[in-house]
Amino acid sequence: MRMLNRTGAEALLAGQGVPGPEIARVMTGFDVGKPLYEHPFWPRDVLYQLVRRPTANYPSPATGNWFGLAGMTSAGVAINDGLGGRGLVAFAVAAPFTALEGTAARFALDRGKGIGGAGGATQVYIPRALLGHLRAMGPAERW
């Protein structure tokens, strides 16, 4: 794992094909006053995501870009369950990749967007181009 400053984190994202405006948005999700890392992931590593359950506004929830480590909580990664709730899903790393890891920033509660919470937990941002390196294993309580 390699420690990065903000400029290094933004360069990592750019190198992974994340467009400039999206890089700025991604960086707001991290507490940049805390360490940021380029974290290599390998087959057999497991990441977790709090996936939205279907609602009228989100009838077909899809895998997002934000993941956490074992033991993650919605408050720790500054999201909320929203109107339909969320389920913790385990994802196995199927092919090696590196991703940006850091501490979740605090966000004000916004039930419409499904964000809000204290933050402070470790989270990982994986660009869309790398999501194919993961395989959903199902509800985390099974793993």
Short mmCIF file of N, CA, C and O in Angstrom, two decimals:
data_model
loop_
_atom_site.label_atom_id
_atom_site.label_comp_id
_atom_site.label_asym_id
_atom_site.label_seq_id
_atom_site.Cartn_x
_atom_site.Cartn_y
_atom_site.Cartn_z
N MET A 1 0.85 -1.16 0.00
CA MET A 1 0.00 0.00 0.00
C MET A 1 0.90 1.23 0.00
O MET A 1 1.87 1.29 0.74
N ARG A 2 0.56 2.19 -0.84
CA ARG A 2 1.37 3.39 -0.96
C ARG A 2 0.55 4.60 -0.52
O ARG A 2 -0.57 4.80 -0.99
N MET A 3 1.12 5.42 0.38
CA MET A 3 0.45 6.61 0.85
C MET A 3 0.48 7.67 -0.25
O MET A 3 1.48 7.83 -0.94
N LEU A 4 -0.64 8.40 -0.39
CA LEU A 4 -0.76 9.44 -1.40
C LEU A 4 -1.18 10.76 -0.76
O LEU A 4 -1.89 10.75 0.24
N ASN A 5 -0.78 11.87 -1.37
CA ASN A 5 -1.37 13.14 -1.00
C ASN A 5 -2.56 13.36 -1.93
O ASN A 5 -2.85 12.53 -2.80
N ARG A 6 -3.26 14.47 -1.78
CA ARG A 6 -4.43 14.72 -2.62
C ARG A 6 -4.08 14.71 -4.11
O ARG A 6 -4.79 14.13 -4.92
N THR A 7 -2.96 15.35 -4.47
CA THR A 7 -2.55 15.40 -5.88
C THR A 7 -2.29 13.99 -6.40
O THR A 7 -2.70 13.66 -7.52
N GLY A 8 -1.64 13.16 -5.61
CA GLY A 8 -1.37 11.78 -6.01
C GLY A 8 -2.65 10.97 -6.15
O GLY A 8 -2.79 10.15 -7.07
N ALA A 9 -3.60 11.21 -5.25
CA ALA A 9 -4.89 10.51 -5.31
C ALA A 9 -5.64 10.90 -6.59
O ALA A 9 -6.20 10.05 -7.29
N GLU A 10 -5.64 12.19 -6.91
CA GLU A 10 -6.31 12.67 -8.12
C GLU A 10 -5.62 12.11 -9.37
O GLU A 10 -6.28 11.73 -10.33
N ALA A 11 -4.30 12.01 -9.34
CA ALA A 11 -3.56 11.44 -10.47
C ALA A 11 -3.89 9.95 -10.64
O ALA A 11 -4.02 9.47 -11.77
N LEU A 12 -4.02 9.22 -9.53
CA LEU A 12 -4.39 7.81 -9.60
C LEU A 12 -5.75 7.67 -10.29
O LEU A 12 -5.91 6.86 -11.21
N LEU A 13 -6.72 8.46 -9.85
CA LEU A 13 -8.05 8.39 -10.45
C LEU A 13 -8.01 8.75 -11.93
O LEU A 13 -8.64 8.08 -12.76
N ALA A 14 -7.29 9.81 -12.27
CA ALA A 14 -7.18 10.21 -13.69
C ALA A 14 -6.56 9.09 -14.51
O ALA A 14 -7.01 8.80 -15.63
N GLY A 15 -5.53 8.45 -13.99
CA GLY A 15 -4.87 7.35 -14.67
C GLY A 15 -5.78 6.14 -14.86
O GLY A 15 -5.54 5.31 -15.73
N GLN A 16 -6.82 6.06 -14.04
CA GLN A 16 -7.78 4.96 -14.16
C GLN A 16 -8.98 5.35 -15.02
O GLN A 16 -9.96 4.63 -15.10
N GLY A 17 -8.88 6.53 -15.66
CA GLY A 17 -9.91 6.95 -16.59
C GLY A 17 -11.07 7.73 -16.00
O GLY A 17 -12.07 7.95 -16.67
N VAL A 18 -10.94 8.15 -14.74
CA VAL A 18 -12.01 8.94 -14.12
C VAL A 18 -11.92 10.36 -14.66
O VAL A 18 -10.87 10.99 -14.57
N PRO A 19 -13.01 10.90 -15.23
CA PRO A 19 -12.98 12.27 -15.78
C PRO A 19 -12.79 13.32 -14.69
O PRO A 19 -13.21 13.12 -13.54
N GLY A 20 -12.18 14.46 -15.05
CA GLY A 20 -11.88 15.53 -14.11
C GLY A 20 -13.02 15.93 -13.20
O GLY A 20 -12.86 15.99 -11.98
N PRO A 21 -14.21 16.24 -13.74
CA PRO A 21 -15.32 16.64 -12.87
C PRO A 21 -15.72 15.54 -11.87
O PRO A 21 -16.09 15.82 -10.74
N GLU A 22 -15.61 14.29 -12.30
CA GLU A 22 -15.94 13.19 -11.40
C GLU A 22 -14.86 13.04 -10.33
O GLU A 22 -15.16 12.69 -9.19
N ILE A 23 -13.60 13.31 -10.67
CA ILE A 23 -12.53 13.24 -9.68
C ILE A 23 -12.82 14.20 -8.53
O ILE A 23 -12.71 13.83 -7.35
N ALA A 24 -13.24 15.42 -8.85
CA ALA A 24 -13.56 16.39 -7.81
C ALA A 24 -14.69 15.88 -6.92
O ALA A 24 -14.63 16.01 -5.69
N ARG A 25 -15.70 15.26 -7.51
CA ARG A 25 -16.81 14.72 -6.73
C ARG A 25 -16.35 13.56 -5.85
O ARG A 25 -16.72 13.46 -4.68
N VAL A 26 -15.53 12.67 -6.41
CA VAL A 26 -15.01 11.54 -5.64
C VAL A 26 -14.22 12.03 -4.43
O VAL A 26 -14.39 11.51 -3.31
N MET A 27 -13.40 13.02 -4.63
CA MET A 27 -12.55 13.51 -3.54
C MET A 27 -13.37 14.08 -2.38
O MET A 27 -12.92 14.04 -1.23
N THR A 28 -14.59 14.59 -2.64
CA THR A 28 -15.43 15.08 -1.54
C THR A 28 -15.88 13.95 -0.63
O THR A 28 -16.27 14.19 0.51
N GLY A 29 -15.83 12.72 -1.11
CA GLY A 29 -16.21 11.57 -0.30
C GLY A 29 -15.16 11.14 0.71
O GLY A 29 -15.44 10.36 1.61
N PHE A 30 -13.95 11.67 0.56
CA PHE A 30 -12.85 11.33 1.47
C PHE A 30 -12.54 12.49 2.40
O PHE A 30 -12.62 13.66 1.99
N ASP A 31 -12.15 12.17 3.61
CA ASP A 31 -11.62 13.18 4.53
C ASP A 31 -10.15 13.34 4.14
O ASP A 31 -9.31 12.54 4.53
N VAL A 32 -9.86 14.36 3.33
CA VAL A 32 -8.50 14.51 2.79
C VAL A 32 -7.51 14.99 3.84
O VAL A 32 -6.31 15.06 3.56
N GLY A 33 -7.98 15.27 5.04
CA GLY A 33 -7.08 15.56 6.15
C GLY A 33 -6.49 14.30 6.77
O GLY A 33 -5.59 14.36 7.59
N LYS A 34 -7.02 13.15 6.34
CA LYS A 34 -6.53 11.85 6.80
C LYS A 34 -5.78 11.18 5.65
O LYS A 34 -5.93 11.57 4.50
N PRO A 35 -4.99 10.18 5.95
CA PRO A 35 -4.20 9.53 4.90
C PRO A 35 -5.05 8.93 3.78
O PRO A 35 -6.15 8.43 4.00
N LEU A 36 -4.52 9.01 2.57
CA LEU A 36 -5.09 8.38 1.39
C LEU A 36 -4.06 7.37 0.89
O LEU A 36 -2.86 7.58 1.05
N TYR A 37 -4.55 6.28 0.32
CA TYR A 37 -3.65 5.22 -0.10
C TYR A 37 -4.00 4.69 -1.49
O TYR A 37 -5.17 4.64 -1.87
N GLU A 38 -2.99 4.25 -2.20
CA GLU A 38 -3.16 3.42 -3.38
C GLU A 38 -3.07 1.99 -2.86
O GLU A 38 -2.00 1.54 -2.43
N HIS A 39 -4.20 1.31 -2.85
CA HIS A 39 -4.28 -0.01 -2.23
C HIS A 39 -4.39 -1.09 -3.31
O HIS A 39 -5.34 -1.08 -4.09
N PRO A 40 -3.43 -2.01 -3.36
CA PRO A 40 -3.55 -3.12 -4.31
C PRO A 40 -4.50 -4.19 -3.74
O PRO A 40 -4.43 -4.52 -2.55
N PHE A 41 -5.37 -4.70 -4.58
CA PHE A 41 -6.27 -5.78 -4.20
C PHE A 41 -5.95 -6.99 -5.06
O PHE A 41 -5.59 -6.86 -6.24
N TRP A 42 -6.10 -8.17 -4.45
CA TRP A 42 -5.70 -9.42 -5.09
C TRP A 42 -6.83 -10.42 -5.00
O TRP A 42 -7.67 -10.35 -4.10
N PRO A 43 -6.84 -11.42 -5.92
CA PRO A 43 -7.84 -12.48 -5.82
C PRO A 43 -7.87 -13.06 -4.40
O PRO A 43 -6.84 -13.18 -3.75
N ARG A 44 -9.05 -13.34 -3.97
CA ARG A 44 -9.39 -13.83 -2.62
C ARG A 44 -9.59 -12.70 -1.61
O ARG A 44 -10.04 -12.96 -0.51
N ASP A 45 -9.22 -11.43 -1.96
CA ASP A 45 -9.61 -10.32 -1.09
C ASP A 45 -11.12 -10.14 -1.21
O ASP A 45 -11.71 -10.49 -2.25
N VAL A 46 -11.73 -9.61 -0.18
CA VAL A 46 -13.18 -9.38 -0.18
C VAL A 46 -13.44 -7.94 0.21
O VAL A 46 -12.84 -7.41 1.15
N LEU A 47 -14.33 -7.30 -0.54
CA LEU A 47 -14.81 -5.95 -0.23
C LEU A 47 -16.32 -6.03 -0.02
O LEU A 47 -16.95 -7.03 -0.39
N TYR A 48 -16.87 -4.99 0.56
CA TYR A 48 -18.30 -4.98 0.89
C TYR A 48 -18.94 -3.69 0.39
O TYR A 48 -18.29 -2.65 0.33
N GLN A 49 -20.22 -3.80 0.05
CA GLN A 49 -20.95 -2.62 -0.38
C GLN A 49 -22.36 -2.67 0.19
O GLN A 49 -22.99 -3.74 0.21
N LEU A 50 -22.84 -1.52 0.62
CA LEU A 50 -24.22 -1.39 1.07
C LEU A 50 -25.05 -1.02 -0.15
O LEU A 50 -25.09 0.13 -0.57
N VAL A 51 -25.68 -2.03 -0.75
CA VAL A 51 -26.41 -1.88 -2.00
C VAL A 51 -27.86 -1.50 -1.70
O VAL A 51 -28.50 -2.11 -0.85
N ARG A 52 -28.35 -0.49 -2.44
CA ARG A 52 -29.74 -0.06 -2.28
C ARG A 52 -30.69 -1.22 -2.61
O ARG A 52 -30.45 -1.97 -3.55
N ARG A 53 -31.77 -1.28 -1.86
CA ARG A 53 -32.85 -2.18 -2.22
C ARG A 53 -33.75 -1.44 -3.20
O ARG A 53 -33.82 -0.22 -3.18
N PRO A 54 -34.45 -2.14 -4.08
CA PRO A 54 -35.29 -1.47 -5.07
C PRO A 54 -36.37 -0.59 -4.45
O PRO A 54 -36.98 -0.95 -3.46
N THR A 55 -36.56 0.59 -5.05
CA THR A 55 -37.63 1.51 -4.68
C THR A 55 -38.20 2.08 -5.97
O THR A 55 -37.69 1.82 -7.06
N ALA A 56 -39.24 2.90 -5.85
CA ALA A 56 -39.82 3.53 -7.03
C ALA A 56 -38.78 4.42 -7.72
O ALA A 56 -38.73 4.48 -8.95
N ASN A 57 -37.94 5.11 -6.94
CA ASN A 57 -36.91 5.99 -7.53
C ASN A 57 -35.72 5.21 -8.07
O ASN A 57 -35.04 5.68 -8.98
N TYR A 58 -35.42 4.08 -7.49
CA TYR A 58 -34.29 3.24 -7.91
C TYR A 58 -34.79 1.81 -8.10
O TYR A 58 -34.49 0.92 -7.29
N PRO A 59 -35.57 1.54 -9.18
CA PRO A 59 -36.16 0.21 -9.33
C PRO A 59 -35.15 -0.90 -9.63
O PRO A 59 -35.42 -2.06 -9.35
N SER A 60 -34.01 -0.56 -10.19
CA SER A 60 -33.00 -1.56 -10.53
C SER A 60 -31.64 -1.13 -9.99
O SER A 60 -30.78 -0.66 -10.73
N PRO A 61 -31.44 -1.28 -8.69
CA PRO A 61 -30.16 -0.85 -8.11
C PRO A 61 -28.99 -1.59 -8.77
O PRO A 61 -29.09 -2.76 -9.11
N ALA A 62 -27.91 -0.88 -8.94
CA ALA A 62 -26.71 -1.44 -9.56
C ALA A 62 -25.54 -1.31 -8.58
O ALA A 62 -25.60 -0.54 -7.63
N THR A 63 -24.50 -2.05 -8.87
CA THR A 63 -23.29 -1.93 -8.07
C THR A 63 -22.74 -0.53 -8.22
O THR A 63 -22.62 -0.01 -9.33
N GLY A 64 -22.42 0.10 -7.10
CA GLY A 64 -21.84 1.43 -7.12
C GLY A 64 -20.32 1.36 -7.12
O GLY A 64 -19.73 0.28 -7.32
N ASN A 65 -19.70 2.49 -6.89
CA ASN A 65 -18.24 2.58 -6.92
C ASN A 65 -17.59 2.59 -5.54
O ASN A 65 -16.38 2.49 -5.44
N TRP A 66 -18.39 2.75 -4.49
CA TRP A 66 -17.84 2.88 -3.14
C TRP A 66 -17.98 1.58 -2.39
O TRP A 66 -19.07 1.01 -2.32
N PHE A 67 -16.89 1.13 -1.78
CA PHE A 67 -16.85 -0.13 -1.05
C PHE A 67 -16.23 0.09 0.32
O PHE A 67 -15.59 1.11 0.56
N GLY A 68 -16.40 -0.88 1.17
CA GLY A 68 -15.79 -0.83 2.50
C GLY A 68 -15.14 -2.16 2.82
O GLY A 68 -15.16 -3.11 2.01
N LEU A 69 -14.59 -2.21 4.01
CA LEU A 69 -13.92 -3.42 4.49
C LEU A 69 -14.85 -4.16 5.45
O LEU A 69 -15.91 -3.65 5.82
N ALA A 70 -14.45 -5.34 5.87
CA ALA A 70 -15.27 -6.13 6.81
C ALA A 70 -15.63 -5.26 8.02
O ALA A 70 -14.81 -4.50 8.52
N GLY A 71 -16.86 -5.36 8.43
CA GLY A 71 -17.32 -4.61 9.59
C GLY A 71 -17.84 -3.22 9.27
O GLY A 71 -18.19 -2.47 10.17
N MET A 72 -17.93 -2.86 7.99
CA MET A 72 -18.38 -1.52 7.63
C MET A 72 -19.82 -1.29 8.10
O MET A 72 -20.61 -2.22 8.18
N THR A 73 -20.11 -0.04 8.41
CA THR A 73 -21.47 0.36 8.78
C THR A 73 -21.87 1.55 7.92
O THR A 73 -21.01 2.28 7.42
N SER A 74 -23.16 1.76 7.76
CA SER A 74 -23.62 2.87 6.94
C SER A 74 -23.18 4.20 7.53
O SER A 74 -22.74 5.09 6.80
N ALA A 75 -23.26 4.38 8.84
CA ALA A 75 -22.82 5.65 9.45
C ALA A 75 -21.33 5.86 9.24
O ALA A 75 -20.88 6.98 8.98
N GLY A 76 -20.54 4.80 9.32
CA GLY A 76 -19.10 4.91 9.17
C GLY A 76 -18.66 5.36 7.80
O GLY A 76 -17.61 5.99 7.64
N VAL A 77 -19.46 5.04 6.78
CA VAL A 77 -19.11 5.45 5.42
C VAL A 77 -20.04 6.57 4.94
O VAL A 77 -20.09 6.89 3.75
N ALA A 78 -20.76 7.19 5.87
CA ALA A 78 -21.59 8.38 5.63
C ALA A 78 -22.65 8.19 4.57
O ALA A 78 -22.84 9.02 3.70
N ILE A 79 -23.35 7.04 4.64
CA ILE A 79 -24.53 6.86 3.81
C ILE A 79 -25.67 6.49 4.73
O ILE A 79 -25.47 6.11 5.89
N ASN A 80 -26.90 6.61 4.24
CA ASN A 80 -28.03 6.16 5.04
C ASN A 80 -28.84 5.16 4.22
O ASN A 80 -28.62 5.00 3.03
N ASP A 81 -29.73 4.51 4.89
CA ASP A 81 -30.49 3.45 4.25
C ASP A 81 -31.53 3.97 3.26
O ASP A 81 -32.05 3.21 2.46
N GLY A 82 -31.83 5.26 3.30
CA GLY A 82 -32.81 5.81 2.37
C GLY A 82 -34.18 5.20 2.59
O GLY A 82 -34.45 4.58 3.62
N LEU A 83 -35.05 5.32 1.62
CA LEU A 83 -36.43 4.88 1.79
C LEU A 83 -36.59 3.37 1.70
O LEU A 83 -37.44 2.80 2.35
N GLY A 84 -35.77 2.70 0.90
CA GLY A 84 -35.93 1.26 0.71
C GLY A 84 -34.98 0.42 1.52
O GLY A 84 -35.09 -0.80 1.56
N GLY A 85 -34.00 1.02 2.13
CA GLY A 85 -33.00 0.28 2.88
C GLY A 85 -31.84 -0.16 2.00
O GLY A 85 -31.85 0.05 0.78
N ARG A 86 -30.88 -0.73 2.61
CA ARG A 86 -29.69 -1.23 1.92
C ARG A 86 -29.33 -2.58 2.50
O ARG A 86 -29.55 -2.84 3.67
N GLY A 87 -28.72 -3.39 1.68
CA GLY A 87 -28.23 -4.68 2.13
C GLY A 87 -26.73 -4.77 1.93
O GLY A 87 -26.22 -4.30 0.91
N LEU A 88 -26.03 -5.34 2.88
CA LEU A 88 -24.58 -5.48 2.79
C LEU A 88 -24.26 -6.68 1.90
O LEU A 88 -24.69 -7.81 2.18
N VAL A 89 -23.53 -6.42 0.81
CA VAL A 89 -23.18 -7.46 -0.17
C VAL A 89 -21.67 -7.62 -0.19
O VAL A 89 -20.93 -6.63 -0.20
N ALA A 90 -21.23 -8.87 -0.20
CA ALA A 90 -19.80 -9.19 -0.28
C ALA A 90 -19.40 -9.33 -1.75
O ALA A 90 -20.16 -9.87 -2.56
N PHE A 91 -18.21 -8.82 -2.08
CA PHE A 91 -17.65 -8.91 -3.43
C PHE A 91 -16.26 -9.51 -3.33
O PHE A 91 -15.42 -9.01 -2.58
N ALA A 92 -16.01 -10.54 -4.13
CA ALA A 92 -14.68 -11.15 -4.18
C ALA A 92 -13.88 -10.48 -5.29
O ALA A 92 -14.41 -10.17 -6.36
N VAL A 93 -12.61 -10.26 -5.03
CA VAL A 93 -11.72 -9.74 -6.07
C VAL A 93 -11.40 -10.91 -7.00
O VAL A 93 -10.90 -11.94 -6.56
N ALA A 94 -11.72 -10.73 -8.29
CA ALA A 94 -11.50 -11.78 -9.28
C ALA A 94 -10.21 -11.58 -10.06
O ALA A 94 -9.66 -12.54 -10.60
N ALA A 95 -9.74 -10.34 -10.15
CA ALA A 95 -8.51 -10.02 -10.87
C ALA A 95 -7.82 -8.86 -10.16
O ALA A 95 -8.50 -7.99 -9.60
N PRO A 96 -6.50 -8.84 -10.13
CA PRO A 96 -5.78 -7.79 -9.40
C PRO A 96 -6.07 -6.39 -9.95
O PRO A 96 -6.27 -6.20 -11.15
N PHE A 97 -6.10 -5.42 -9.05
CA PHE A 97 -6.24 -4.00 -9.41
C PHE A 97 -5.81 -3.16 -8.21
O PHE A 97 -5.61 -3.69 -7.12
N THR A 98 -5.64 -1.88 -8.44
CA THR A 98 -5.39 -0.95 -7.34
C THR A 98 -6.54 0.05 -7.29
O THR A 98 -7.17 0.34 -8.31
N ALA A 99 -6.81 0.55 -6.10
CA ALA A 99 -7.91 1.50 -5.93
C ALA A 99 -7.52 2.51 -4.85
O ALA A 99 -6.61 2.28 -4.06
N LEU A 100 -8.26 3.61 -4.83
CA LEU A 100 -8.04 4.66 -3.85
C LEU A 100 -8.77 4.32 -2.56
O LEU A 100 -9.97 4.03 -2.58
N GLU A 101 -8.03 4.32 -1.47
CA GLU A 101 -8.59 4.02 -0.15
C GLU A 101 -8.35 5.21 0.76
O GLU A 101 -7.30 5.86 0.68
N GLY A 102 -9.30 5.49 1.62
CA GLY A 102 -9.14 6.57 2.58
C GLY A 102 -10.26 6.53 3.61
O GLY A 102 -11.00 5.56 3.72
N THR A 103 -10.36 7.61 4.36
CA THR A 103 -11.36 7.75 5.41
C THR A 103 -12.58 8.47 4.87
O THR A 103 -12.44 9.52 4.23
N ALA A 104 -13.75 7.93 5.13
CA ALA A 104 -14.99 8.54 4.66
C ALA A 104 -15.20 9.90 5.33
O ALA A 104 -15.04 10.04 6.55
N ALA A 105 -15.56 10.88 4.52
CA ALA A 105 -15.86 12.21 5.03
C ALA A 105 -17.25 12.20 5.69
O ALA A 105 -18.08 11.35 5.40
N ARG A 106 -17.47 13.16 6.57
CA ARG A 106 -18.77 13.36 7.20
C ARG A 106 -19.69 14.06 6.19
O ARG A 106 -19.25 14.95 5.48
N PHE A 107 -20.95 13.63 6.12
CA PHE A 107 -21.92 14.26 5.24
C PHE A 107 -23.21 14.52 6.00
O PHE A 107 -23.63 13.69 6.83
N ALA A 108 -23.84 15.64 5.70
CA ALA A 108 -25.16 15.93 6.25
C ALA A 108 -26.16 14.94 5.68
O ALA A 108 -26.03 14.48 4.54
N LEU A 109 -27.18 14.65 6.46
CA LEU A 109 -28.21 13.70 6.05
C LEU A 109 -29.00 14.22 4.86
O LEU A 109 -29.50 15.35 4.87
N ASP A 110 -29.10 13.40 3.82
CA ASP A 110 -29.92 13.69 2.64
C ASP A 110 -30.57 12.37 2.24
O ASP A 110 -29.98 11.56 1.53
N ARG A 111 -31.79 12.16 2.71
CA ARG A 111 -32.47 10.88 2.46
C ARG A 111 -32.73 10.65 0.97
O ARG A 111 -32.72 9.52 0.50
N GLY A 112 -32.95 11.71 0.21
CA GLY A 112 -33.19 11.57 -1.22
C GLY A 112 -32.01 10.98 -1.96
O GLY A 112 -32.16 10.13 -2.82
N LYS A 113 -30.81 11.42 -1.59
CA LYS A 113 -29.59 10.90 -2.24
C LYS A 113 -29.05 9.66 -1.53
O LYS A 113 -28.15 9.00 -2.03
N GLY A 114 -29.56 9.38 -0.32
CA GLY A 114 -29.09 8.22 0.43
C GLY A 114 -27.71 8.41 1.02
O GLY A 114 -26.95 7.46 1.17
N ILE A 115 -27.36 9.66 1.35
CA ILE A 115 -26.08 9.91 2.01
C ILE A 115 -26.34 10.59 3.34
O ILE A 115 -27.42 11.08 3.61
N GLY A 116 -25.32 10.60 4.15
CA GLY A 116 -25.39 11.28 5.43
C GLY A 116 -24.93 10.38 6.55
O GLY A 116 -25.38 9.25 6.68
N GLY A 117 -24.03 10.90 7.34
CA GLY A 117 -23.53 10.16 8.48
C GLY A 117 -22.21 10.71 8.95
O GLY A 117 -21.65 11.64 8.36
N ALA A 118 -21.74 10.13 10.03
CA ALA A 118 -20.53 10.61 10.69
C ALA A 118 -19.27 10.37 9.88
O ALA A 118 -18.29 11.09 10.01
N GLY A 119 -19.26 9.35 9.04
CA GLY A 119 -18.04 9.02 8.33
C GLY A 119 -17.00 8.48 9.29
O GLY A 119 -17.31 7.99 10.36
N GLY A 120 -15.74 8.54 8.89
CA GLY A 120 -14.65 8.11 9.76
C GLY A 120 -14.15 6.69 9.53
O GLY A 120 -13.11 6.31 10.05
N ALA A 121 -14.88 5.90 8.77
CA ALA A 121 -14.45 4.52 8.50
C ALA A 121 -13.66 4.46 7.19
O ALA A 121 -13.72 5.37 6.37
N THR A 122 -12.97 3.37 7.00
CA THR A 122 -12.21 3.16 5.77
C THR A 122 -13.18 2.85 4.63
O THR A 122 -14.11 2.07 4.79
N GLN A 123 -12.94 3.50 3.48
CA GLN A 123 -13.71 3.20 2.29
C GLN A 123 -12.78 3.18 1.08
O GLN A 123 -11.68 3.71 1.12
N VAL A 124 -13.26 2.55 0.03
CA VAL A 124 -12.48 2.35 -1.18
C VAL A 124 -13.33 2.80 -2.37
O VAL A 124 -14.50 2.42 -2.47
N TYR A 125 -12.74 3.59 -3.26
CA TYR A 125 -13.42 4.00 -4.48
C TYR A 125 -12.85 3.20 -5.64
O TYR A 125 -11.64 3.22 -5.89
N ILE A 126 -13.73 2.53 -6.36
CA ILE A 126 -13.32 1.73 -7.52
C ILE A 126 -14.00 2.29 -8.76
O ILE A 126 -15.24 2.26 -8.86
N PRO A 127 -13.23 2.82 -9.71
CA PRO A 127 -13.82 3.37 -10.94
C PRO A 127 -14.60 2.31 -11.72
O PRO A 127 -14.31 1.11 -11.64
N ARG A 128 -15.57 2.77 -12.49
CA ARG A 128 -16.40 1.86 -13.29
C ARG A 128 -15.58 0.91 -14.13
O ARG A 128 -15.93 -0.26 -14.29
N ALA A 129 -14.48 1.39 -14.70
CA ALA A 129 -13.65 0.55 -15.57
C ALA A 129 -13.06 -0.65 -14.83
O ALA A 129 -12.67 -1.63 -15.48
N LEU A 130 -13.01 -0.60 -13.51
CA LEU A 130 -12.42 -1.69 -12.74
C LEU A 130 -13.45 -2.57 -12.04
O LEU A 130 -13.09 -3.56 -11.40
N LEU A 131 -14.74 -2.21 -12.13
CA LEU A 131 -15.76 -3.00 -11.43
C LEU A 131 -15.82 -4.44 -11.93
O LEU A 131 -16.22 -5.34 -11.20
N GLY A 132 -15.39 -4.68 -13.16
CA GLY A 132 -15.35 -6.04 -13.69
C GLY A 132 -14.32 -6.93 -13.01
O GLY A 132 -14.32 -8.14 -13.22
N HIS A 133 -13.48 -6.34 -12.17
CA HIS A 133 -12.50 -7.11 -11.42
C HIS A 133 -13.09 -7.69 -10.14
O HIS A 133 -12.40 -8.36 -9.37
N LEU A 134 -14.38 -7.42 -9.91
CA LEU A 134 -15.08 -7.91 -8.71
C LEU A 134 -16.19 -8.87 -9.12
O LEU A 134 -16.74 -8.77 -10.20
N ARG A 135 -16.50 -9.78 -8.21
CA ARG A 135 -17.60 -10.72 -8.42
C ARG A 135 -18.48 -10.70 -7.18
O ARG A 135 -18.00 -10.95 -6.07
N ALA A 136 -19.76 -10.37 -7.36
CA ALA A 136 -20.70 -10.36 -6.24
C ALA A 136 -20.84 -11.78 -5.69
O ALA A 136 -21.04 -12.73 -6.44
N MET A 137 -20.74 -11.90 -4.37
CA MET A 137 -20.86 -13.20 -3.72
C MET A 137 -22.20 -13.34 -3.02
O MET A 137 -22.54 -14.42 -2.57
N GLY A 138 -22.95 -12.25 -2.88
CA GLY A 138 -24.25 -12.31 -2.21
C GLY A 138 -24.22 -11.60 -0.88
O GLY A 138 -23.24 -10.93 -0.54
N PRO A 139 -25.32 -11.74 -0.13
CA PRO A 139 -25.41 -11.04 1.16
C PRO A 139 -24.22 -11.37 2.06
O PRO A 139 -23.80 -12.51 2.17
N ALA A 140 -23.69 -10.33 2.69
CA ALA A 140 -22.46 -10.48 3.49
C ALA A 140 -22.64 -11.44 4.65
O ALA A 140 -21.67 -12.10 5.05
N GLU A 141 -23.84 -11.56 5.20
CA GLU A 141 -24.01 -12.45 6.35
C GLU A 141 -23.76 -13.90 5.99
O GLU A 141 -23.50 -14.73 6.85
N ARG A 142 -23.78 -14.23 4.70
CA ARG A 142 -23.45 -15.59 4.27
C ARG A 142 -21.94 -15.83 4.27
O ARG A 142 -21.49 -16.95 4.14
N TRP A 143 -21.15 -14.76 4.31
CA TRP A 143 -19.70 -14.88 4.21
C TRP A 143 -19.08 -14.47 5.49
O TRP A 143 -18.02 -14.40 5.79
#
